[in-house]
mmCIF file of C-alpha atoms and ligand atoms in Angstrom:
data_model
loop_
_atom_site.group_PDB
_atom_site.id
_atom_site.type_symbol
_atom_site.label_atom_id
_atom_site.label_comp_id
_atom_site.label_asym_id
_atom_site.label_seq_id
_atom_site.Cartn_x
_atom_site.Cartn_y
_atom_site.Cartn_z
ATOM 1 C CA MET A 260 296.251 264.062 174.665
ATOM 2 C CA VAL A 261 299.016 262.265 173.159
ATOM 3 C CA PHE A 262 300.099 258.828 175.050
ATOM 4 C CA ASP A 263 302.937 256.435 174.056
ATOM 5 C CA ASN A 264 301.199 253.172 175.462
ATOM 6 C CA LEU A 265 297.590 254.229 175.446
ATOM 7 C CA LEU A 266 294.836 254.448 172.605
ATOM 8 C CA LEU A 267 292.105 256.975 173.502
ATOM 9 C CA GLU A 268 289.166 257.010 170.949
ATOM 10 C CA ARG A 269 285.806 258.591 171.025
ATOM 11 C CA GLU A 270 282.667 257.591 169.880
ATOM 12 C CA SER A 271 280.315 260.121 170.738
ATOM 13 C CA ALA A 272 279.504 259.751 174.512
ATOM 14 C CA VAL A 273 281.737 256.433 174.973
ATOM 15 C CA ALA A 274 285.306 256.731 175.252
ATOM 16 C CA ILE A 275 287.318 253.637 174.451
ATOM 17 C CA VAL A 276 290.719 253.409 176.276
ATOM 18 C CA THR A 277 293.020 250.962 174.866
ATOM 19 C CA ILE A 278 296.366 249.542 176.969
ATOM 20 C CA ASN A 279 298.787 249.489 173.875
ATOM 21 C CA ARG A 280 301.844 247.605 174.857
ATOM 22 C CA PRO A 281 300.721 244.314 172.760
ATOM 23 C CA LYS A 282 304.429 242.769 172.470
ATOM 24 C CA VAL A 283 304.647 242.448 176.579
ATOM 25 C CA LEU A 284 300.660 241.371 176.585
ATOM 26 C CA ASN A 285 299.855 245.007 177.650
ATOM 27 C CA ALA A 286 301.600 244.610 180.999
ATOM 28 C CA LEU A 287 301.403 248.226 183.056
ATOM 29 C CA ASN A 288 304.817 249.492 183.622
ATOM 30 C CA ALA A 289 305.465 252.770 185.177
ATOM 31 C CA ARG A 290 304.988 255.056 182.090
ATOM 32 C CA THR A 291 301.558 253.418 181.371
ATOM 33 C CA LEU A 292 300.071 253.475 184.660
ATOM 34 C CA ASP A 293 301.093 257.299 184.691
ATOM 35 C CA GLU A 294 299.317 257.544 181.418
ATOM 36 C CA LEU A 295 296.298 255.746 182.478
ATOM 37 C CA GLY A 296 296.146 257.980 185.608
ATOM 38 C CA ARG A 297 296.304 261.163 183.067
ATOM 39 C CA ALA A 298 293.686 259.777 180.555
ATOM 40 C CA VAL A 299 291.293 258.965 183.759
ATOM 41 C CA LEU A 300 291.374 262.516 185.476
ATOM 42 C CA ASP A 301 290.703 264.175 181.837
ATOM 43 C CA LEU A 302 287.793 261.696 181.120
ATOM 44 C CA LYS A 303 286.285 262.488 184.741
ATOM 45 C CA HIS A 304 286.373 266.110 183.902
ATOM 46 C CA ASP A 305 284.698 265.970 180.213
ATOM 47 C CA ASP A 306 281.085 266.481 180.268
ATOM 48 C CA GLY A 307 280.655 264.961 177.237
ATOM 49 C CA VAL A 308 281.868 261.448 177.969
ATOM 50 C CA ARG A 309 279.138 259.437 179.816
ATOM 51 C CA VAL A 310 280.802 255.822 179.464
ATOM 52 C CA VAL A 311 284.124 254.469 179.227
ATOM 53 C CA ILE A 312 285.609 251.330 177.950
ATOM 54 C CA VAL A 313 288.949 249.709 178.874
ATOM 55 C CA THR A 314 290.423 246.967 176.577
ATOM 56 C CA GLY A 315 293.755 245.999 175.686
ATOM 57 C CA ALA A 316 295.507 245.895 172.523
ATOM 58 C CA GLY A 317 295.508 242.728 170.004
ATOM 59 C CA GLU A 318 293.611 239.511 170.542
ATOM 60 C CA LYS A 319 295.639 237.900 172.924
ATOM 61 C CA SER A 320 295.694 239.858 176.608
ATOM 62 C CA PHE A 321 293.976 242.764 178.322
ATOM 63 C CA VAL A 322 296.862 243.407 181.087
ATOM 64 C CA ALA A 323 299.139 240.565 181.670
ATOM 65 C CA GLY A 324 299.671 242.156 184.833
ATOM 66 C CA ALA A 325 302.691 244.736 186.254
ATOM 67 C CA ASP A 326 305.463 244.717 184.191
ATOM 68 C CA ILE A 327 307.724 242.241 185.753
ATOM 69 C CA SER A 328 310.770 243.667 184.330
ATOM 70 C CA GLU A 329 310.532 246.654 186.540
ATOM 71 C CA LEU A 330 309.104 244.588 189.557
ATOM 72 C CA ALA A 331 312.284 242.464 189.320
ATOM 73 C CA VAL A 332 314.444 245.484 190.173
ATOM 74 C CA GLN A 333 312.301 247.174 192.901
ATOM 75 C CA THR A 334 313.310 248.818 196.058
ATOM 76 C CA PRO A 335 311.476 248.912 199.286
ATOM 77 C CA THR A 336 310.557 252.401 198.657
ATOM 78 C CA GLY A 337 310.230 252.329 195.368
ATOM 79 C CA GLY A 338 308.305 249.032 195.625
ATOM 80 C CA ARG A 339 305.539 250.890 197.988
ATOM 81 C CA GLU A 340 305.456 254.159 196.151
ATOM 82 C CA LEU A 341 304.414 252.082 192.709
ATOM 83 C CA ALA A 342 302.050 250.337 194.504
ATOM 84 C CA LEU A 343 300.599 253.036 195.910
ATOM 85 C CA THR A 344 300.543 254.943 192.383
ATOM 86 C CA GLY A 345 298.761 251.855 190.837
ATOM 87 C CA GLN A 346 296.352 252.131 193.917
ATOM 88 C CA HIS A 347 295.617 255.916 193.335
ATOM 89 C CA VAL A 348 294.999 255.086 189.518
ATOM 90 C CA LEU A 349 292.566 252.509 190.154
ATOM 91 C CA ASP A 350 290.710 253.997 192.943
ATOM 92 C CA ALA A 351 290.242 257.305 190.240
ATOM 93 C CA ILE A 352 288.730 254.432 188.025
ATOM 94 C CA GLU A 353 286.404 253.112 190.696
ATOM 95 C CA ASN A 354 285.254 256.395 191.556
ATOM 96 C CA LEU A 355 285.403 257.812 188.408
ATOM 97 C CA GLY A 356 281.630 259.032 188.703
ATOM 98 C CA LYS A 357 280.796 257.347 185.287
ATOM 99 C CA PRO A 358 280.421 253.641 184.707
ATOM 100 C CA VAL A 359 283.667 252.125 183.271
ATOM 101 C CA ILE A 360 283.327 248.823 181.400
ATOM 102 C CA ALA A 361 286.237 246.541 181.001
ATOM 103 C CA ALA A 362 286.009 244.539 177.994
ATOM 104 C CA ILE A 363 288.266 241.730 179.092
ATOM 105 C CA ASN A 364 289.909 240.550 175.633
ATOM 106 C CA GLY A 365 292.205 237.904 177.107
ATOM 107 C CA TYR A 366 294.616 237.585 179.691
ATOM 108 C CA ALA A 367 293.700 239.688 182.654
ATOM 109 C CA LEU A 368 296.363 238.931 185.118
ATOM 110 C CA GLY A 369 297.972 240.319 188.197
ATOM 111 C CA GLY A 370 297.427 244.116 188.183
ATOM 112 C CA GLY A 371 295.613 243.210 185.131
ATOM 113 C CA CYS A 372 292.701 241.405 186.977
ATOM 114 C CA GLU A 373 293.194 244.276 189.564
ATOM 115 C CA LEU A 374 292.400 246.983 186.761
ATOM 116 C CA ALA A 375 289.359 244.340 185.475
ATOM 117 C CA MET A 376 288.163 244.609 188.984
ATOM 118 C CA ALA A 377 288.287 248.441 189.894
ATOM 119 C CA CYS A 378 286.096 249.237 186.533
ATOM 120 C CA THR A 379 282.168 249.012 187.356
ATOM 121 C CA LEU A 380 281.183 246.337 185.129
ATOM 122 C CA ARG A 381 283.660 243.720 183.596
ATOM 123 C CA LEU A 382 282.183 241.675 180.225
ATOM 124 C CA ALA A 383 284.710 238.818 179.148
ATOM 125 C CA ALA A 384 285.423 237.092 175.741
ATOM 126 C CA ASP A 385 284.868 233.199 176.167
ATOM 127 C CA THR A 386 288.638 233.381 175.748
ATOM 128 C CA ALA A 387 289.528 235.073 178.525
ATOM 129 C CA LYS A 388 291.500 234.092 181.679
ATOM 130 C CA LEU A 389 291.717 235.905 184.668
ATOM 131 C CA GLY A 390 293.917 235.385 188.272
ATOM 132 C CA GLN A 391 296.227 236.808 190.661
ATOM 133 C CA PRO A 392 299.520 234.836 189.966
ATOM 134 C CA GLU A 393 301.835 236.920 191.968
ATOM 135 C CA ILE A 394 302.373 234.306 194.066
ATOM 136 C CA ASN A 395 304.113 232.391 191.532
ATOM 137 C CA LEU A 396 306.847 235.047 191.446
ATOM 138 C CA GLY A 397 307.257 235.218 195.211
ATOM 139 C CA ILE A 398 305.010 238.364 195.565
ATOM 140 C CA ILE A 399 301.948 239.611 196.575
ATOM 141 C CA PRO A 400 299.172 241.540 194.903
ATOM 142 C CA GLY A 401 299.682 245.252 195.317
ATOM 143 C CA TYR A 402 297.153 247.200 193.123
ATOM 144 C CA ALA A 403 294.537 246.400 196.296
ATOM 145 C CA GLY A 404 293.699 242.951 194.544
ATOM 146 C CA THR A 405 293.740 241.428 197.943
ATOM 147 C CA GLN A 406 290.782 243.955 198.863
ATOM 148 C CA ARG A 407 289.080 244.048 195.841
ATOM 149 C CA LEU A 408 288.817 240.256 194.833
ATOM 150 C CA SER A 409 287.358 239.296 198.305
ATOM 151 C CA ARG A 410 284.748 241.855 198.297
ATOM 152 C CA LEU A 411 283.604 240.731 194.701
ATOM 153 C CA VAL A 412 284.034 236.744 194.949
ATOM 154 C CA GLY A 413 283.904 236.376 199.266
ATOM 155 C CA LYS A 414 286.995 235.584 201.019
ATOM 156 C CA GLY A 415 287.137 231.776 200.594
ATOM 157 C CA LYS A 416 287.372 232.137 196.560
ATOM 158 C CA ALA A 417 289.754 235.010 196.685
ATOM 159 C CA MET A 418 291.922 233.469 199.555
ATOM 160 C CA GLU A 419 291.842 229.962 197.004
ATOM 161 C CA LEU A 420 292.875 232.362 194.033
ATOM 162 C CA ILE A 421 295.378 234.756 195.311
ATOM 163 C CA LEU A 422 297.219 231.630 197.456
ATOM 164 C CA SER A 423 297.173 229.318 194.528
ATOM 165 C CA GLY A 424 297.930 231.539 191.767
ATOM 166 C CA ALA A 425 295.379 229.700 189.597
ATOM 167 C CA LEU A 426 294.296 231.323 186.454
ATOM 168 C CA ILE A 427 290.420 230.616 185.773
ATOM 169 C CA GLY A 428 288.665 230.503 182.572
ATOM 170 C CA ALA A 429 285.536 233.397 181.522
ATOM 171 C CA SER A 430 282.678 230.810 182.478
ATOM 172 C CA GLU A 431 284.189 229.915 185.827
ATOM 173 C CA ALA A 432 284.780 233.895 186.254
ATOM 174 C CA GLU A 433 281.356 234.478 185.832
ATOM 175 C CA ARG A 434 280.166 231.418 187.998
ATOM 176 C CA ILE A 435 281.916 233.088 190.722
ATOM 177 C CA GLY A 436 280.791 236.896 189.982
ATOM 178 C CA LEU A 437 284.331 237.772 188.977
ATOM 179 C CA VAL A 438 283.017 238.990 185.788
ATOM 180 C CA ASN A 439 279.313 240.256 184.505
ATOM 181 C CA ARG A 440 278.757 238.315 181.358
ATOM 182 C CA VAL A 441 280.838 236.330 178.578
ATOM 183 C CA VAL A 442 280.243 236.547 175.336
ATOM 184 C CA PRO A 443 282.028 234.954 172.202
ATOM 185 C CA ALA A 444 285.641 236.776 171.535
ATOM 186 C CA ALA A 445 284.695 238.028 168.056
ATOM 187 C CA GLU A 446 281.532 240.218 169.864
ATOM 188 C CA LEU A 447 283.297 241.221 172.515
ATOM 189 C CA MET A 448 283.690 245.225 171.296
ATOM 190 C CA THR A 449 280.345 245.249 169.505
ATOM 191 C CA GLU A 450 278.813 244.082 172.830
ATOM 192 C CA ALA A 451 280.665 246.537 175.010
ATOM 193 C CA ARG A 452 279.835 249.620 172.613
ATOM 194 C CA LYS A 453 275.987 248.118 172.993
ATOM 195 C CA LEU A 454 276.054 247.919 176.698
ATOM 196 C CA ALA A 455 278.097 251.646 176.618
ATOM 197 C CA GLY A 456 275.327 253.051 174.421
ATOM 198 C CA GLN A 457 272.589 251.906 176.645
ATOM 199 C CA LEU A 458 274.561 253.433 179.741
ATOM 200 C CA ALA A 459 275.165 256.493 177.897
ATOM 201 C CA ALA A 460 271.257 257.492 177.468
ATOM 202 C CA SER A 461 270.717 256.768 181.018
ATOM 203 C CA ALA A 462 270.597 259.945 183.886
ATOM 204 C CA PRO A 463 274.444 260.978 184.166
ATOM 205 C CA ILE A 464 273.975 262.382 187.678
ATOM 206 C CA ALA A 465 271.635 259.137 188.841
ATOM 207 C CA MET A 466 274.491 256.888 187.505
ATOM 208 C CA ARG A 467 277.130 258.869 189.645
ATOM 209 C CA TYR A 468 274.833 258.288 192.531
ATOM 210 C CA ILE A 469 274.455 255.192 192.399
ATOM 211 C CA ILE A 470 278.208 254.489 191.738
ATOM 212 C CA SER A 471 279.466 256.593 195.062
ATOM 213 C CA ALA A 472 276.445 254.805 197.124
ATOM 214 C CA ILE A 473 277.482 251.196 196.558
ATOM 215 C CA ASN A 474 281.280 252.103 196.366
ATOM 216 C CA LYS A 475 281.279 254.112 199.292
ATOM 217 C CA GLY A 476 278.362 252.423 201.123
ATOM 218 C CA LEU A 477 280.428 249.245 200.949
ATOM 219 C CA GLU A 478 282.955 250.908 203.414
ATOM 220 C CA MET A 479 279.791 251.980 205.598
ATOM 221 C CA PRO A 480 277.864 250.350 208.396
ATOM 222 C CA PHE A 481 274.858 249.452 206.736
ATOM 223 C CA ALA A 482 272.798 252.087 208.697
ATOM 224 C CA GLU A 483 275.281 254.852 207.687
ATOM 225 C CA GLY A 484 275.439 253.168 204.137
ATOM 226 C CA SER A 485 271.429 253.662 204.218
ATOM 227 C CA VAL A 486 271.591 257.471 205.638
ATOM 228 C CA PHE A 487 273.909 258.024 202.765
ATOM 229 C CA GLU A 488 271.707 256.788 200.272
ATOM 230 C CA ALA A 489 268.882 258.625 201.318
ATOM 231 C CA THR A 490 271.034 261.860 201.265
ATOM 232 C CA LEU A 491 271.793 261.389 197.672
ATOM 233 C CA PHE A 492 268.121 260.102 197.009
ATOM 234 C CA GLY A 493 267.335 263.667 198.332
ATOM 235 C CA LEU A 494 270.067 265.749 195.921
ATOM 236 C CA ILE A 495 268.715 263.744 193.253
ATOM 237 C CA ALA A 496 265.196 265.034 193.552
ATOM 238 C CA SER A 497 266.710 268.487 193.057
ATOM 239 C CA THR A 498 267.627 267.481 189.124
ATOM 240 C CA ASP A 499 266.046 268.457 185.947
ATOM 241 C CA ASP A 500 266.639 264.743 185.002
ATOM 242 C CA MET A 501 264.405 263.539 187.963
ATOM 243 C CA ARG A 502 261.571 265.599 186.677
ATOM 244 C CA GLU A 503 262.193 264.767 183.158
ATOM 245 C CA GLY A 504 262.344 260.981 183.964
ATOM 246 C CA THR A 505 258.873 260.918 185.783
ATOM 247 C CA ARG A 506 257.335 263.468 183.580
ATOM 248 C CA ALA A 507 258.488 261.024 180.719
ATOM 249 C CA PHE A 508 257.040 257.573 182.455
ATOM 250 C CA LEU A 509 253.710 259.491 182.882
ATOM 251 C CA GLU A 510 253.302 261.002 179.705
ATOM 252 C CA LYS A 511 254.403 257.574 177.921
ATOM 253 C CA ARG A 512 257.669 258.924 176.190
ATOM 254 C CA LYS A 513 260.809 258.058 176.497
ATOM 255 C CA ALA A 514 263.003 260.326 178.531
ATOM 256 C CA GLU A 515 265.839 262.739 177.344
ATOM 257 C CA PHE A 516 268.385 263.072 180.224
ATOM 258 C CA LYS A 517 270.695 266.077 180.007
ATOM 259 C CA GLY A 518 272.733 265.576 183.236
ATOM 260 C CA LYS A 519 271.556 268.406 184.701
HETATM 261 N N1 LIG B 96 305.451 241.556 182.399
HETATM 262 C C1 LIG B 96 306.323 242.379 181.425
HETATM 263 N N2 LIG B 96 306.321 241.239 180.225
HETATM 264 C C2 LIG B 96 305.457 240.660 180.184
HETATM 265 C C3 LIG B 96 304.411 239.973 181.145
HETATM 266 C C4 LIG B 96 304.582 240.682 182.129
HETATM 267 N N3 LIG B 96 303.588 241.079 183.222
HETATM 268 N N4 LIG B 96 303.445 239.211 180.917
HETATM 269 C C5 LIG B 96 304.085 238.916 179.281
HETATM 270 N N5 LIG B 96 305.335 239.323 178.925
HETATM 271 C C6 LIG B 96 306.079 239.172 177.937
HETATM 272 C C7 LIG B 96 306.740 238.127 177.953
HETATM 273 O O1 LIG B 96 308.201 238.208 178.505
HETATM 274 C C8 LIG B 96 306.912 238.018 176.030
HETATM 275 O O2 LIG B 96 308.041 238.722 176.182
HETATM 276 P P1 LIG B 96 309.335 238.288 175.194
HETATM 277 O O3 LIG B 96 308.380 238.173 173.941
HETATM 278 O O4 LIG B 96 310.415 239.624 175.014
HETATM 279 O O5 LIG B 96 309.507 237.041 175.323
HETATM 280 C C9 LIG B 96 306.073 238.516 175.753
HETATM 281 O O6 LIG B 96 304.928 239.339 177.065
HETATM 282 C C10 LIG B 96 304.794 237.318 175.370
HETATM 283 O O7 LIG B 96 304.441 236.607 176.492
HETATM 284 P P2 LIG B 96 304.760 234.955 176.450
HETATM 285 O O8 LIG B 96 305.755 234.692 175.531
HETATM 286 O O9 LIG B 96 305.137 234.452 177.808
HETATM 287 O O10 LIG B 96 303.110 234.295 176.357
HETATM 288 P P3 LIG B 96 302.693 233.165 176.662
HETATM 289 O O11 LIG B 96 301.218 233.003 175.746
HETATM 290 O O12 LIG B 96 303.592 232.068 176.248
HETATM 291 O O13 LIG B 96 302.206 233.334 177.873
HETATM 292 C C11 LIG B 96 301.094 234.075 180.010
HETATM 293 C C12 LIG B 96 301.362 234.112 178.146
HETATM 294 C C13 LIG B 96 300.966 233.318 180.536
HETATM 295 C C14 LIG B 96 300.398 235.700 180.192
HETATM 296 C C15 LIG B 96 302.828 234.784 180.261
HETATM 297 O O14 LIG B 96 303.290 235.870 179.383
HETATM 298 C C16 LIG B 96 302.792 235.087 181.721
HETATM 299 O O15 LIG B 96 302.782 234.058 182.694
HETATM 300 N N6 LIG B 96 302.909 236.352 181.979
HETATM 301 C C17 LIG B 96 303.123 237.036 183.211
HETATM 302 C C18 LIG B 96 301.890 236.995 184.228
HETATM 303 C C19 LIG B 96 301.812 237.429 185.567
HETATM 304 O O16 LIG B 96 302.683 237.033 186.206
HETATM 305 N N7 LIG B 96 301.181 238.380 186.041
HETATM 306 C C20 LIG B 96 301.602 238.888 187.152
HETATM 307 C C21 LIG B 96 302.499 240.044 187.134
HETATM 308 S S1 LIG B 96 302.907 240.535 189.132
HETATM 309 C C22 LIG B 96 301.326 242.208 188.788
HETATM 310 O O17 LIG B 96 300.758 241.903 188.260
HETATM 311 C C23 LIG B 96 301.717 242.659 190.547
HETATM 312 C C24 LIG B 96 300.716 243.834 190.119
HETATM 313 C C25 LIG B 96 301.126 244.748 191.843
HETATM 314 C C26 LIG B 96 302.470 245.547 191.485
HETATM 315 C C27 LIG B 96 302.568 246.045 192.563
HETATM 316 C C28 LIG B 96 303.504 247.241 192.098
HETATM 317 C C29 LIG B 96 304.973 247.331 192.782
#
């Protein structure tokens, strides 16, 4: 696949997607969203890919939000469609069925913070700044930021961040649970690759079910989520990977998972 605004690299079982519009701090215009949607679909169906890393081109920014020059001329119907399209792409990332690591190398603002929140795990450079500054433009988040941020950090902090539009540093983001871990900027991609490598060696079907159980379970009452988990547990018991993982433990060797 050839893209104008994305770089797509493969390093064995790890795919690295780089949002590549550094002149505008990797702002997401409609074309970039469309390309991201197509890339994600392709990665979902590529069995050779077990983990995806998403990052931004350049030193300064992960993604500085939706492209404000496009937002400035939105019509009501066009704005709704664009918001729904972005939500659809981010839902696809959240439910890719393989871990997606956001390597937050700088500004993750507005739609950029929403993109990071749709990823399974977030590693941030110590220089990163995160926030939902839409209020400063007289608008609200449109890529489900109100929903994901409140689920990640709780209602009170989400209200504070979205109403104030304040940007926070990486360590504060880690403290409130918005990112999983902060690393020195120079080591961000090394750490992201290391984490991706560890995850790539894990059992792929089990990872898919864990992601599904947590994502779907959060939308269900506790009892239904627990039954859903039990059903997935029953399914996982039918896999070769389950037999390999348990046998390898008993034989005191490292398991070799095949995703079957
Ligand atoms: N959109 C378009 N262009 C941008 C964006 C953006 N989000 N962010 C930065 N740029 C451009 C600047 O205009 C500038 O372009 P130029 O060189 O032509 O003047 C270039 O990138 C570099 O930026 P700055 O000169 O501003 O760099 P600074 O280091 O001075 O500042 C900041 C960096 C603080 C990140 C600053 O650029 C900034 O505040 N950017 C906007 C951040 C923002 O408000 N993001 C939220 C956007 S709204 C959003 O994401 C809503 C999502 C849901 C949409 C729903 C669909 C309808």
